[in-house]
Amino acid sequence: MHIVVCIKQVPDSAQIRVHPVTNTIMRQGVPTIINPYDLFSLEEALRLRDQLGGKVTVITMGPKMAIEALKKCISYGADDAILLTDKVFAGSDTLATSFALASTIAKIGETTPVDMVFCGKQTIDGDTAQVGPGIARRLHMQQLTYVAQVEKVDLDKGEIVVHRRSEGGVQVLATKLPCLVTMLEGSNVMRYGSMDDLFRAARYEVAEWDHKAAGITVTAQCGLKGSPTVVKKVFAPPARAVKAEMIKTEGKTPREVADALLTSVFAKHPKLEMEIGQ
Amino acid sequence: MSAEDQDQEQTPVAAAPRRGDGADLSVYHGVWVFVELERGKVHPVSWELLGEGRKLATHLGVPLSGVVLGPDQPATQEACDHAFEYGADSVYLMRGPVLTDYRTDPYTAGLTDLVNTFKPEIMLLGASTLGRDLAGALATTLATGLTADCTELRIDDETRSLAATRPTFGGSLLCTIHTLEYRPQMATVRPRVMAMPDRVPGKRGQIIEHQPKMPEEDVITKILSFIPDSDAEKAQLAYADIVVAGGRGLGKPENFKLVQDLAAVLGGDYGGSRPVTHAGWISADRQIGQTGKTIRPKLYIAAGISGAIQHRVGVEGADVIIAINSDPNAPIFDFATFGIVGDALQILPALTEALQERLAARKAAQ
């Protein structure tokens, strides 16, 4: 079983703050992390490999510093890692990104055929959830998004059964391999890598591929050229004019604080009092 | 396979024409809204989009259409009727057994066919689980631009193109995105971001019916069963009037009961921040924020949530925000209406108790 996992190195958006006075974002010192949604997919891929044998190859498209994120994946137990890095990919939107990644996966598959591709449900920086479906379409793979559970994989028959989250319930879907899966958050817990993998990661040399290595001969679909969307304006969200009314807590019991809060809230928003408990 | 063949293979077959290839984009005309019909019910985000689509269509002087795909059942006809009542001038309808339940392939094939036959200039879809699955597949098949999770849509008069504004970097920045050379211009909008339009009962229009071409034998993915959520699991979060949510500040999963208790007394629903949903304290569909649900309740209470930007983006539409956090510098106090610096584990039960007494008193007085 050969599984390719696509990851992305992203700034930790939980730590990005907007400067209260200048209303610009403060990115200094914000650490980069592996997109948290990717970890649920990586863990599921590792579990399937442990169960069924085979290997997990992790890929990402990005600058050289993304090697760090790929090495982290090796330390979790991934077998191989490839960084797709080339200036022709600069400025890629989701359509161009899915082209580059799909080409890379097709190239990887020439050596060892790919049975499954895992992607994060979405990223926490771009947040589009478009790249996974894009790769699936391009590689003519069945697309299984928002998977809560991989029920079974039958390699001999080339079949997979998953539970997919949909509105108001769960669809139990059966389909054929190869397929592309995006896992739902909370569907598993990322393992702690073994000491062996940790050492392996420290020594591991991440392969760096340019567009040629990925088998792309015509670059018209890459980067800015291959991106239908054009970003025309980037701006900070407007600041809130009114600050919170703080309820005093000094020398008060929690119950007194609660009563003081309700009195203030209902005094300013009398209609709300009739809404509660309905 | 040669490299040339491979490039060919990566190129979707149903790609719509583009200006760079000498195509005339002006043949693309009209605003379409995908009406998301699943198991006999239309997702309300479709009506919210018709409201938004109306403004765009009026500005452009073109018709607004709903697009309904579904089984040959009364609910599908009903979805068309409702689309007219929420503002559609016409409805493009595709029905058949192959479209009974949502699956990526027949829906993508059906919509691709409709788009390439009738050529809309703008196509809007809800950023729901279904809409996101479909939009990503459709945009790749058509090889056109797709802008996800837009918070504002308008027409740029200079280029006559759709100016789609969306948050990025977890909401720290907003960016406005255009698709200039390709048609249709696609965008998704999350539920509750746009207001629900008024419904005009009895309003009708023209239905243009088109047959699905994909036979069931060509659909590789089969639905074995559907497990509906129990009522207790059913999160109506996005549409709740009162929401209580908890974050890491609650310390451990068992303490989440304090959030649920308060929500129950208030007659509201509950949710949580990204860290606690990722840790599995509550189910994924209860996550509130840029990567989870957008809510616009009358009252929102956030306990032990620091209020990172990505959370703020999802709750800013609330009328009143009450924040409880032990850190006086937590960013949540920058956008809350009322704030308490204190231990949520003490304040939450106190608040539940105080409300219970007020409600009992109200009942006694009636």
mmCIF file with all atom_site columns, C-alpha atoms in Angstrom, chain A residues 11 13-14 16-18 25 27 36-37 40 95 99 102-103 106 110 121-122 124-130 133-134 137-140 142-143 145-146 161 163-176 184-186 214-218 221 225 228-238 240 243-247 249 254-255 257-259 261-266 268-269 272-278, chain B residues 3-4 6-7 9-12 38-39 43 102 104-105 108 128-129 132-133 136-137 139-141 143-146 148-149 159 165-166 168-180 182 220-229 242 265-267 274 278 284-285 287 290-291 298-299 308-309 312 316 320 322 329 331 333-341 346-347 350-351 353-355 357-359 362:
data_model
loop_
_atom_site.group_PDB
_atom_site.id
_atom_site.type_symbol
_atom_site.label_atom_id
_atom_site.label_alt_id
_atom_site.label_comp_id
_atom_site.label_asym_id
_atom_site.label_entity_id
_atom_site.label_seq_id
_atom_site.pdbx_PDB_ins_code
_atom_site.Cartn_x
_atom_site.Cartn_y
_atom_site.Cartn_z
_atom_site.occupancy
_atom_site.B_iso_or_equiv
_atom_site.pdbx_formal_charge
_atom_site.auth_seq_id
_atom_site.auth_comp_id
_atom_site.auth_asym_id
_atom_site.auth_atom_id
_atom_site.pdbx_PDB_model_num
ATOM 1   C CA . PRO A 1 11  ? 1.930   30.366 10.278  1.00 0.00 ? 11  PRO A CA 1
ATOM 2   C CA . SER A 1 13  ? -2.886  31.653 13.073  1.00 0.00 ? 13  SER A CA 1
ATOM 3   C CA . ALA A 1 14  ? -3.832  31.241 16.737  1.00 0.00 ? 14  ALA A CA 1
ATOM 4   C CA . ILE A 1 16  ? -1.352  36.116 14.975  1.00 0.00 ? 16  ILE A CA 1
ATOM 5   C CA . ARG A 1 17  ? -2.671  39.246 16.675  1.00 0.00 ? 17  ARG A CA 1
ATOM 6   C CA . VAL A 1 18  ? -3.910  42.501 15.251  1.00 0.00 ? 18  VAL A CA 1
ATOM 7   C CA . ILE A 1 25  ? -1.238  42.252 11.804  1.00 0.00 ? 25  ILE A CA 1
ATOM 8   C CA . ARG A 1 27  ? 3.493   38.486 12.368  1.00 0.00 ? 27  ARG A CA 1
ATOM 9   C CA . PRO A 1 36  ? -3.181  21.117 12.153  1.00 0.00 ? 36  PRO A CA 1
ATOM 10  C CA . TYR A 1 37  ? -5.779  19.534 9.843   1.00 0.00 ? 37  TYR A CA 1
ATOM 11  C CA . PHE A 1 40  ? -5.316  13.950 11.260  1.00 0.00 ? 40  PHE A CA 1
ATOM 12  C CA . LEU A 1 95  ? -6.076  25.537 -9.116  1.00 0.00 ? 95  LEU A CA 1
ATOM 13  C CA . PHE A 1 99  ? -1.902  20.992 -10.732 1.00 0.00 ? 99  PHE A CA 1
ATOM 14  C CA . ALA A 1 102 ? -1.198  16.207 -8.844  1.00 0.00 ? 102 ALA A CA 1
ATOM 15  C CA . SER A 1 103 ? 1.747   16.183 -11.280 1.00 0.00 ? 103 SER A CA 1
ATOM 16  C CA . ALA A 1 106 ? 1.604   11.118 -10.763 1.00 0.00 ? 106 ALA A CA 1
ATOM 17  C CA . GLU A 1 110 ? 5.572   5.983  -11.819 1.00 0.00 ? 110 GLU A CA 1
ATOM 18  C CA . LYS A 1 121 ? -9.595  19.044 5.267   1.00 0.00 ? 121 LYS A CA 1
ATOM 19  C CA . GLN A 1 122 ? -8.442  22.628 4.752   1.00 0.00 ? 122 GLN A CA 1
ATOM 20  C CA . ILE A 1 124 ? -5.655  27.359 8.657   1.00 0.00 ? 124 ILE A CA 1
ATOM 21  C CA . ASP A 1 125 ? -4.074  30.097 6.524   1.00 0.00 ? 125 ASP A CA 1
ATOM 22  C CA . GLY A 1 126 ? -5.787  29.877 3.134   1.00 0.00 ? 126 GLY A CA 1
ATOM 23  C CA . ASP A 1 127 ? -8.786  28.000 4.506   1.00 0.00 ? 127 ASP A CA 1
ATOM 24  C CA . THR A 1 128 ? -10.194 27.108 1.094   1.00 0.00 ? 128 THR A CA 1
ATOM 25  C CA . ALA A 1 129 ? -10.593 23.293 1.255   1.00 0.00 ? 129 ALA A CA 1
ATOM 26  C CA . GLN A 1 130 ? -10.141 23.331 -2.541  1.00 0.00 ? 130 GLN A CA 1
ATOM 27  C CA . PRO A 1 133 ? -10.788 18.010 -4.465  1.00 0.00 ? 133 PRO A CA 1
ATOM 28  C CA . GLY A 1 134 ? -8.615  19.623 -7.157  1.00 0.00 ? 134 GLY A CA 1
ATOM 29  C CA . ARG A 1 137 ? -10.233 15.526 -10.146 1.00 0.00 ? 137 ARG A CA 1
ATOM 30  C CA . ARG A 1 138 ? -6.901  15.839 -11.902 1.00 0.00 ? 138 ARG A CA 1
ATOM 31  C CA . LEU A 1 139 ? -5.783  12.314 -10.996 1.00 0.00 ? 139 LEU A CA 1
ATOM 32  C CA . HIS A 1 140 ? -9.240  10.845 -11.672 1.00 0.00 ? 140 HIS A CA 1
ATOM 33  C CA . GLN A 1 142 ? -12.552 9.144  -6.115  1.00 0.00 ? 142 GLN A CA 1
ATOM 34  C CA . GLN A 1 143 ? -12.891 12.045 -3.690  1.00 0.00 ? 143 GLN A CA 1
ATOM 35  C CA . THR A 1 145 ? -13.895 14.606 1.988   1.00 0.00 ? 145 THR A CA 1
ATOM 36  C CA . TYR A 1 146 ? -14.725 15.137 5.691   1.00 0.00 ? 146 TYR A CA 1
ATOM 37  C CA . VAL A 1 161 ? -15.445 1.975  3.066   1.00 0.00 ? 161 VAL A CA 1
ATOM 38  C CA . HIS A 1 163 ? -17.861 7.306  7.165   1.00 0.00 ? 163 HIS A CA 1
ATOM 39  C CA . ARG A 1 164 ? -18.218 10.768 5.692   1.00 0.00 ? 164 ARG A CA 1
ATOM 40  C CA . ARG A 1 165 ? -19.663 13.682 7.676   1.00 0.00 ? 165 ARG A CA 1
ATOM 41  C CA . SER A 1 166 ? -22.538 15.344 5.885   1.00 0.00 ? 166 SER A CA 1
ATOM 42  C CA . GLU A 1 167 ? -25.349 17.672 6.929   1.00 0.00 ? 167 GLU A CA 1
ATOM 43  C CA . GLY A 1 168 ? -27.401 16.027 9.687   1.00 0.00 ? 168 GLY A CA 1
ATOM 44  C CA . GLY A 1 169 ? -25.606 12.700 9.685   1.00 0.00 ? 169 GLY A CA 1
ATOM 45  C CA . VAL A 1 170 ? -22.944 10.397 8.353   1.00 0.00 ? 170 VAL A CA 1
ATOM 46  C CA . GLN A 1 171 ? -22.813 8.852  4.867   1.00 0.00 ? 171 GLN A CA 1
ATOM 47  C CA . VAL A 1 172 ? -21.303 5.371  4.759   1.00 0.00 ? 172 VAL A CA 1
ATOM 48  C CA . LEU A 1 173 ? -19.571 5.287  1.373   1.00 0.00 ? 173 LEU A CA 1
ATOM 49  C CA . ALA A 1 174 ? -17.943 2.437  -0.512  1.00 0.00 ? 174 ALA A CA 1
ATOM 50  C CA . THR A 1 175 ? -15.595 3.223  -3.369  1.00 0.00 ? 175 THR A CA 1
ATOM 51  C CA . LYS A 1 176 ? -12.601 1.987  -5.325  1.00 0.00 ? 176 LYS A CA 1
ATOM 52  C CA . LEU A 1 184 ? -12.204 15.369 9.840   1.00 0.00 ? 184 LEU A CA 1
ATOM 53  C CA . GLU A 1 185 ? -10.558 16.943 12.881  1.00 0.00 ? 185 GLU A CA 1
ATOM 54  C CA . GLY A 1 186 ? -10.753 14.949 16.101  1.00 0.00 ? 186 GLY A CA 1
ATOM 55  C CA . ALA A 1 214 ? 7.742   16.538 -11.003 1.00 0.00 ? 214 ALA A CA 1
ATOM 56  C CA . GLY A 1 215 ? 7.350   15.715 -14.711 1.00 0.00 ? 215 GLY A CA 1
ATOM 57  C CA . ILE A 1 216 ? 5.966   19.124 -15.673 1.00 0.00 ? 216 ILE A CA 1
ATOM 58  C CA . THR A 1 217 ? 7.212   20.113 -19.140 1.00 0.00 ? 217 THR A CA 1
ATOM 59  C CA . VAL A 1 218 ? 4.815   22.951 -19.878 1.00 0.00 ? 218 VAL A CA 1
ATOM 60  C CA . GLN A 1 221 ? -0.574  25.851 -15.601 1.00 0.00 ? 221 GLN A CA 1
ATOM 61  C CA . LYS A 1 225 ? 0.249   32.186 -14.980 1.00 0.00 ? 225 LYS A CA 1
ATOM 62  C CA . PRO A 1 228 ? -7.336  32.174 -12.651 1.00 0.00 ? 228 PRO A CA 1
ATOM 63  C CA . THR A 1 229 ? -7.816  34.177 -9.456  1.00 0.00 ? 229 THR A CA 1
ATOM 64  C CA . VAL A 1 230 ? -6.111  37.534 -8.977  1.00 0.00 ? 230 VAL A CA 1
ATOM 65  C CA . VAL A 1 231 ? -5.680  39.106 -5.551  1.00 0.00 ? 231 VAL A CA 1
ATOM 66  C CA . LYS A 1 232 ? -6.420  42.787 -6.091  1.00 0.00 ? 232 LYS A CA 1
ATOM 67  C CA . LYS A 1 233 ? -6.427  44.139 -2.564  1.00 0.00 ? 233 LYS A CA 1
ATOM 68  C CA . VAL A 1 234 ? -5.231  43.042 0.869   1.00 0.00 ? 234 VAL A CA 1
ATOM 69  C CA . PHE A 1 235 ? -6.279  44.954 3.960   1.00 0.00 ? 235 PHE A CA 1
ATOM 70  C CA . ALA A 1 236 ? -6.676  44.617 7.721   1.00 0.00 ? 236 ALA A CA 1
ATOM 71  C CA . PRO A 1 237 ? -10.175 44.129 9.133   1.00 0.00 ? 237 PRO A CA 1
ATOM 72  C CA . PRO A 1 238 ? -11.645 47.304 10.638  1.00 0.00 ? 238 PRO A CA 1
ATOM 73  C CA . ARG A 1 240 ? -14.039 47.542 16.811  1.00 0.00 ? 240 ARG A CA 1
ATOM 74  C CA . LYS A 1 243 ? -14.471 48.217 24.042  1.00 0.00 ? 243 LYS A CA 1
ATOM 75  C CA . ALA A 1 244 ? -15.978 45.609 26.352  1.00 0.00 ? 244 ALA A CA 1
ATOM 76  C CA . GLU A 1 245 ? -17.781 46.752 29.499  1.00 0.00 ? 245 GLU A CA 1
ATOM 77  C CA . MET A 1 246 ? -15.825 44.975 32.237  1.00 0.00 ? 246 MET A CA 1
ATOM 78  C CA . ILE A 1 247 ? -17.721 43.614 35.250  1.00 0.00 ? 247 ILE A CA 1
ATOM 79  C CA . THR A 1 249 ? -14.835 41.100 40.309  1.00 0.00 ? 249 THR A CA 1
ATOM 80  C CA . PRO A 1 254 ? -18.739 34.242 41.743  1.00 0.00 ? 254 PRO A CA 1
ATOM 81  C CA . ARG A 1 255 ? -22.494 34.493 42.339  1.00 0.00 ? 255 ARG A CA 1
ATOM 82  C CA . VAL A 1 257 ? -20.260 38.621 39.771  1.00 0.00 ? 257 VAL A CA 1
ATOM 83  C CA . ALA A 1 258 ? -22.873 36.599 37.864  1.00 0.00 ? 258 ALA A CA 1
ATOM 84  C CA . ASP A 1 259 ? -25.720 38.769 39.209  1.00 0.00 ? 259 ASP A CA 1
ATOM 85  C CA . LEU A 1 261 ? -23.259 40.727 34.863  1.00 0.00 ? 261 LEU A CA 1
ATOM 86  C CA . LEU A 1 262 ? -26.921 39.844 34.299  1.00 0.00 ? 262 LEU A CA 1
ATOM 87  C CA . THR A 1 263 ? -28.057 43.180 35.706  1.00 0.00 ? 263 THR A CA 1
ATOM 88  C CA . SER A 1 264 ? -25.740 45.066 33.329  1.00 0.00 ? 264 SER A CA 1
ATOM 89  C CA . VAL A 1 265 ? -26.608 42.931 30.300  1.00 0.00 ? 265 VAL A CA 1
ATOM 90  C CA . PHE A 1 266 ? -30.369 43.108 30.760  1.00 0.00 ? 266 PHE A CA 1
ATOM 91  C CA . LYS A 1 268 ? -28.664 47.504 28.189  1.00 0.00 ? 268 LYS A CA 1
ATOM 92  C CA . HIS A 1 269 ? -30.432 44.761 26.250  1.00 0.00 ? 269 HIS A CA 1
ATOM 93  C CA . LEU A 1 272 ? -32.605 39.647 25.581  1.00 0.00 ? 272 LEU A CA 1
ATOM 94  C CA . GLU A 1 273 ? -34.128 38.851 28.971  1.00 0.00 ? 273 GLU A CA 1
ATOM 95  C CA . MET A 1 274 ? -37.302 37.646 27.276  1.00 0.00 ? 274 MET A CA 1
ATOM 96  C CA . GLU A 1 275 ? -35.309 35.552 24.776  1.00 0.00 ? 275 GLU A CA 1
ATOM 97  C CA . ILE A 1 276 ? -33.598 33.380 27.368  1.00 0.00 ? 276 ILE A CA 1
ATOM 98  C CA . GLY A 1 277 ? -34.993 30.071 28.537  1.00 0.00 ? 277 GLY A CA 1
ATOM 99  C CA . GLN A 1 278 ? -37.312 29.855 25.539  1.00 0.00 ? 278 GLN A CA 1
ATOM 100 C CA . ALA B 2 3   ? 5.571   13.727 -19.906 1.00 0.00 ? 3   ALA B CA 1
ATOM 101 C CA . GLU B 2 4   ? 3.416   15.281 -22.626 1.00 0.00 ? 4   GLU B CA 1
ATOM 102 C CA . GLN B 2 6   ? 0.863   13.331 -18.407 1.00 0.00 ? 6   GLN B CA 1
ATOM 103 C CA . ASP B 2 7   ? 0.318   17.073 -18.763 1.00 0.00 ? 7   ASP B CA 1
ATOM 104 C CA . GLU B 2 9   ? -3.971  13.899 -18.293 1.00 0.00 ? 9   GLU B CA 1
ATOM 105 C CA . GLN B 2 10  ? -3.803  16.605 -15.596 1.00 0.00 ? 10  GLN B CA 1
ATOM 106 C CA . THR B 2 11  ? -5.862  18.944 -17.760 1.00 0.00 ? 11  THR B CA 1
ATOM 107 C CA . PRO B 2 12  ? -9.576  18.656 -17.075 1.00 0.00 ? 12  PRO B CA 1
ATOM 108 C CA . GLU B 2 38  ? -30.087 17.048 0.562   1.00 0.00 ? 38  GLU B CA 1
ATOM 109 C CA . ARG B 2 39  ? -32.471 14.367 1.805   1.00 0.00 ? 39  ARG B CA 1
ATOM 110 C CA . HIS B 2 43  ? -29.775 24.189 3.223   1.00 0.00 ? 43  HIS B CA 1
ATOM 111 C CA . TYR B 2 102 ? -25.122 13.777 -2.951  1.00 0.00 ? 102 TYR B CA 1
ATOM 112 C CA . THR B 2 104 ? -19.177 14.167 -5.958  1.00 0.00 ? 104 THR B CA 1
ATOM 113 C CA . ASP B 2 105 ? -19.082 12.615 -9.435  1.00 0.00 ? 105 ASP B CA 1
ATOM 114 C CA . THR B 2 108 ? -19.935 17.592 -10.636 1.00 0.00 ? 108 THR B CA 1
ATOM 115 C CA . SER B 2 128 ? -21.128 23.769 3.583   1.00 0.00 ? 128 SER B CA 1
ATOM 116 C CA . THR B 2 129 ? -19.645 20.249 3.621   1.00 0.00 ? 129 THR B CA 1
ATOM 117 C CA . ARG B 2 132 ? -17.112 22.810 -0.507  1.00 0.00 ? 132 ARG B CA 1
ATOM 118 C CA . ASP B 2 133 ? -16.775 19.264 -1.804  1.00 0.00 ? 133 ASP B CA 1
ATOM 119 C CA . GLY B 2 136 ? -13.565 22.394 -5.482  1.00 0.00 ? 136 GLY B CA 1
ATOM 120 C CA . ALA B 2 137 ? -14.325 19.580 -7.905  1.00 0.00 ? 137 ALA B CA 1
ATOM 121 C CA . ALA B 2 139 ? -13.839 24.637 -10.417 1.00 0.00 ? 139 ALA B CA 1
ATOM 122 C CA . THR B 2 140 ? -11.061 22.162 -11.269 1.00 0.00 ? 140 THR B CA 1
ATOM 123 C CA . THR B 2 141 ? -13.155 20.498 -13.957 1.00 0.00 ? 141 THR B CA 1
ATOM 124 C CA . ALA B 2 143 ? -10.485 25.157 -14.841 1.00 0.00 ? 143 ALA B CA 1
ATOM 125 C CA . THR B 2 144 ? -11.816 28.446 -13.547 1.00 0.00 ? 144 THR B CA 1
ATOM 126 C CA . GLY B 2 145 ? -11.290 30.630 -10.474 1.00 0.00 ? 145 GLY B CA 1
ATOM 127 C CA . LEU B 2 146 ? -12.983 29.845 -7.173  1.00 0.00 ? 146 LEU B CA 1
ATOM 128 C CA . ALA B 2 148 ? -13.868 30.364 -0.861  1.00 0.00 ? 148 ALA B CA 1
ATOM 129 C CA . ASP B 2 149 ? -15.686 31.653 2.208   1.00 0.00 ? 149 ASP B CA 1
ATOM 130 C CA . THR B 2 159 ? -13.933 45.267 -15.173 1.00 0.00 ? 159 THR B CA 1
ATOM 131 C CA . THR B 2 165 ? -13.667 39.600 -0.370  1.00 0.00 ? 165 THR B CA 1
ATOM 132 C CA . ARG B 2 166 ? -12.609 36.898 2.072   1.00 0.00 ? 166 ARG B CA 1
ATOM 133 C CA . THR B 2 168 ? -7.194  35.011 5.036   1.00 0.00 ? 168 THR B CA 1
ATOM 134 C CA . PHE B 2 169 ? -4.482  34.025 7.513   1.00 0.00 ? 169 PHE B CA 1
ATOM 135 C CA . GLY B 2 170 ? -7.161  32.910 9.924   1.00 0.00 ? 170 GLY B CA 1
ATOM 136 C CA . GLY B 2 171 ? -8.955  36.232 9.598   1.00 0.00 ? 171 GLY B CA 1
ATOM 137 C CA . SER B 2 172 ? -5.998  38.510 10.329  1.00 0.00 ? 172 SER B CA 1
ATOM 138 C CA . LEU B 2 173 ? -6.336  40.001 6.876   1.00 0.00 ? 173 LEU B CA 1
ATOM 139 C CA . LEU B 2 174 ? -9.034  40.447 4.274   1.00 0.00 ? 174 LEU B CA 1
ATOM 140 C CA . CYS B 2 175 ? -8.340  40.165 0.576   1.00 0.00 ? 175 CYS B CA 1
ATOM 141 C CA . THR B 2 176 ? -10.395 40.980 -2.489  1.00 0.00 ? 176 THR B CA 1
ATOM 142 C CA . ILE B 2 177 ? -10.087 38.448 -5.295  1.00 0.00 ? 177 ILE B CA 1
ATOM 143 C CA . HIS B 2 178 ? -11.144 38.663 -8.958  1.00 0.00 ? 178 HIS B CA 1
ATOM 144 C CA . THR B 2 179 ? -11.326 36.089 -11.740 1.00 0.00 ? 179 THR B CA 1
ATOM 145 C CA . LEU B 2 180 ? -10.705 38.242 -14.789 1.00 0.00 ? 180 LEU B CA 1
ATOM 146 C CA . TYR B 2 182 ? -12.010 32.899 -16.948 1.00 0.00 ? 182 TYR B CA 1
ATOM 147 C CA . ILE B 2 220 ? -17.879 4.472  -8.695  1.00 0.00 ? 220 ILE B CA 1
ATOM 148 C CA . THR B 2 221 ? -18.806 5.662  -5.210  1.00 0.00 ? 221 THR B CA 1
ATOM 149 C CA . LYS B 2 222 ? -21.862 3.983  -3.686  1.00 0.00 ? 222 LYS B CA 1
ATOM 150 C CA . ILE B 2 223 ? -23.778 4.980  -0.564  1.00 0.00 ? 223 ILE B CA 1
ATOM 151 C CA . LEU B 2 224 ? -24.122 1.966  1.729   1.00 0.00 ? 224 LEU B CA 1
ATOM 152 C CA . SER B 2 225 ? -26.177 3.732  4.396   1.00 0.00 ? 225 SER B CA 1
ATOM 153 C CA . PHE B 2 226 ? -26.879 7.016  6.105   1.00 0.00 ? 226 PHE B CA 1
ATOM 154 C CA . ILE B 2 227 ? -26.593 7.315  9.868   1.00 0.00 ? 227 ILE B CA 1
ATOM 155 C CA . PRO B 2 228 ? -28.634 10.328 10.978  1.00 0.00 ? 228 PRO B CA 1
ATOM 156 C CA . ASP B 2 229 ? -27.375 12.298 13.972  1.00 0.00 ? 229 ASP B CA 1
ATOM 157 C CA . ILE B 2 242 ? -28.118 31.815 22.071  1.00 0.00 ? 242 ILE B CA 1
ATOM 158 C CA . VAL B 2 265 ? -30.801 26.885 31.061  1.00 0.00 ? 265 VAL B CA 1
ATOM 159 C CA . LEU B 2 266 ? -30.589 29.641 28.441  1.00 0.00 ? 266 LEU B CA 1
ATOM 160 C CA . GLY B 2 267 ? -32.387 27.485 25.879  1.00 0.00 ? 267 GLY B CA 1
ATOM 161 C CA . ARG B 2 274 ? -10.554 25.105 17.663  1.00 0.00 ? 274 ARG B CA 1
ATOM 162 C CA . HIS B 2 278 ? -9.151  19.284 17.829  1.00 0.00 ? 278 HIS B CA 1
ATOM 163 C CA . ALA B 2 284 ? -16.027 18.630 15.130  1.00 0.00 ? 284 ALA B CA 1
ATOM 164 C CA . ASP B 2 285 ? -19.307 20.169 13.920  1.00 0.00 ? 285 ASP B CA 1
ATOM 165 C CA . GLN B 2 287 ? -16.293 24.184 16.364  1.00 0.00 ? 287 GLN B CA 1
ATOM 166 C CA . GLN B 2 290 ? -13.020 30.773 10.777  1.00 0.00 ? 290 GLN B CA 1
ATOM 167 C CA . THR B 2 291 ? -12.224 27.079 10.325  1.00 0.00 ? 291 THR B CA 1
ATOM 168 C CA . LYS B 2 298 ? -28.435 37.339 19.834  1.00 0.00 ? 298 LYS B CA 1
ATOM 169 C CA . LEU B 2 299 ? -26.259 36.271 22.761  1.00 0.00 ? 299 LEU B CA 1
ATOM 170 C CA . ALA B 2 308 ? -7.682  34.428 18.551  1.00 0.00 ? 308 ALA B CA 1
ATOM 171 C CA . ILE B 2 309 ? -8.547  36.165 15.296  1.00 0.00 ? 309 ILE B CA 1
ATOM 172 C CA . ARG B 2 312 ? -13.304 36.312 16.284  1.00 0.00 ? 312 ARG B CA 1
ATOM 173 C CA . GLU B 2 316 ? -18.440 38.884 15.222  1.00 0.00 ? 316 GLU B CA 1
ATOM 174 C CA . VAL B 2 320 ? -24.032 40.623 22.456  1.00 0.00 ? 320 VAL B CA 1
ATOM 175 C CA . ILE B 2 322 ? -19.985 37.988 26.984  1.00 0.00 ? 322 ILE B CA 1
ATOM 176 C CA . ASN B 2 329 ? -4.999  40.620 28.285  1.00 0.00 ? 329 ASN B CA 1
ATOM 177 C CA . PRO B 2 331 ? -7.797  39.338 22.869  1.00 0.00 ? 331 PRO B CA 1
ATOM 178 C CA . PHE B 2 333 ? -11.918 41.385 25.534  1.00 0.00 ? 333 PHE B CA 1
ATOM 179 C CA . ASP B 2 334 ? -11.083 43.498 22.465  1.00 0.00 ? 334 ASP B CA 1
ATOM 180 C CA . PHE B 2 335 ? -14.320 42.494 20.755  1.00 0.00 ? 335 PHE B CA 1
ATOM 181 C CA . ALA B 2 336 ? -16.613 41.355 23.589  1.00 0.00 ? 336 ALA B CA 1
ATOM 182 C CA . THR B 2 337 ? -19.553 43.505 24.698  1.00 0.00 ? 337 THR B CA 1
ATOM 183 C CA . PHE B 2 338 ? -19.197 42.481 28.348  1.00 0.00 ? 338 PHE B CA 1
ATOM 184 C CA . GLY B 2 339 ? -16.143 40.995 30.017  1.00 0.00 ? 339 GLY B CA 1
ATOM 185 C CA . ILE B 2 340 ? -15.356 39.198 33.256  1.00 0.00 ? 340 ILE B CA 1
ATOM 186 C CA . VAL B 2 341 ? -11.769 38.561 34.268  1.00 0.00 ? 341 VAL B CA 1
ATOM 187 C CA . GLN B 2 346 ? -16.524 29.306 39.078  1.00 0.00 ? 346 GLN B CA 1
ATOM 188 C CA . ILE B 2 347 ? -18.374 31.897 37.024  1.00 0.00 ? 347 ILE B CA 1
ATOM 189 C CA . ALA B 2 350 ? -22.792 30.783 39.315  1.00 0.00 ? 350 ALA B CA 1
ATOM 190 C CA . LEU B 2 351 ? -24.287 32.184 36.127  1.00 0.00 ? 351 LEU B CA 1
ATOM 191 C CA . GLU B 2 353 ? -27.682 29.274 39.141  1.00 0.00 ? 353 GLU B CA 1
ATOM 192 C CA . ALA B 2 354 ? -28.446 32.995 38.887  1.00 0.00 ? 354 ALA B CA 1
ATOM 193 C CA . LEU B 2 355 ? -30.332 32.480 35.623  1.00 0.00 ? 355 LEU B CA 1
ATOM 194 C CA . GLU B 2 357 ? -33.503 31.725 39.837  1.00 0.00 ? 357 GLU B CA 1
ATOM 195 C CA . ARG B 2 358 ? -34.433 34.577 37.517  1.00 0.00 ? 358 ARG B CA 1
ATOM 196 C CA . LEU B 2 359 ? -36.349 32.219 35.264  1.00 0.00 ? 359 LEU B CA 1
ATOM 197 C CA . ARG B 2 362 ? -40.326 35.101 35.993  1.00 0.00 ? 362 ARG B CA 1
#
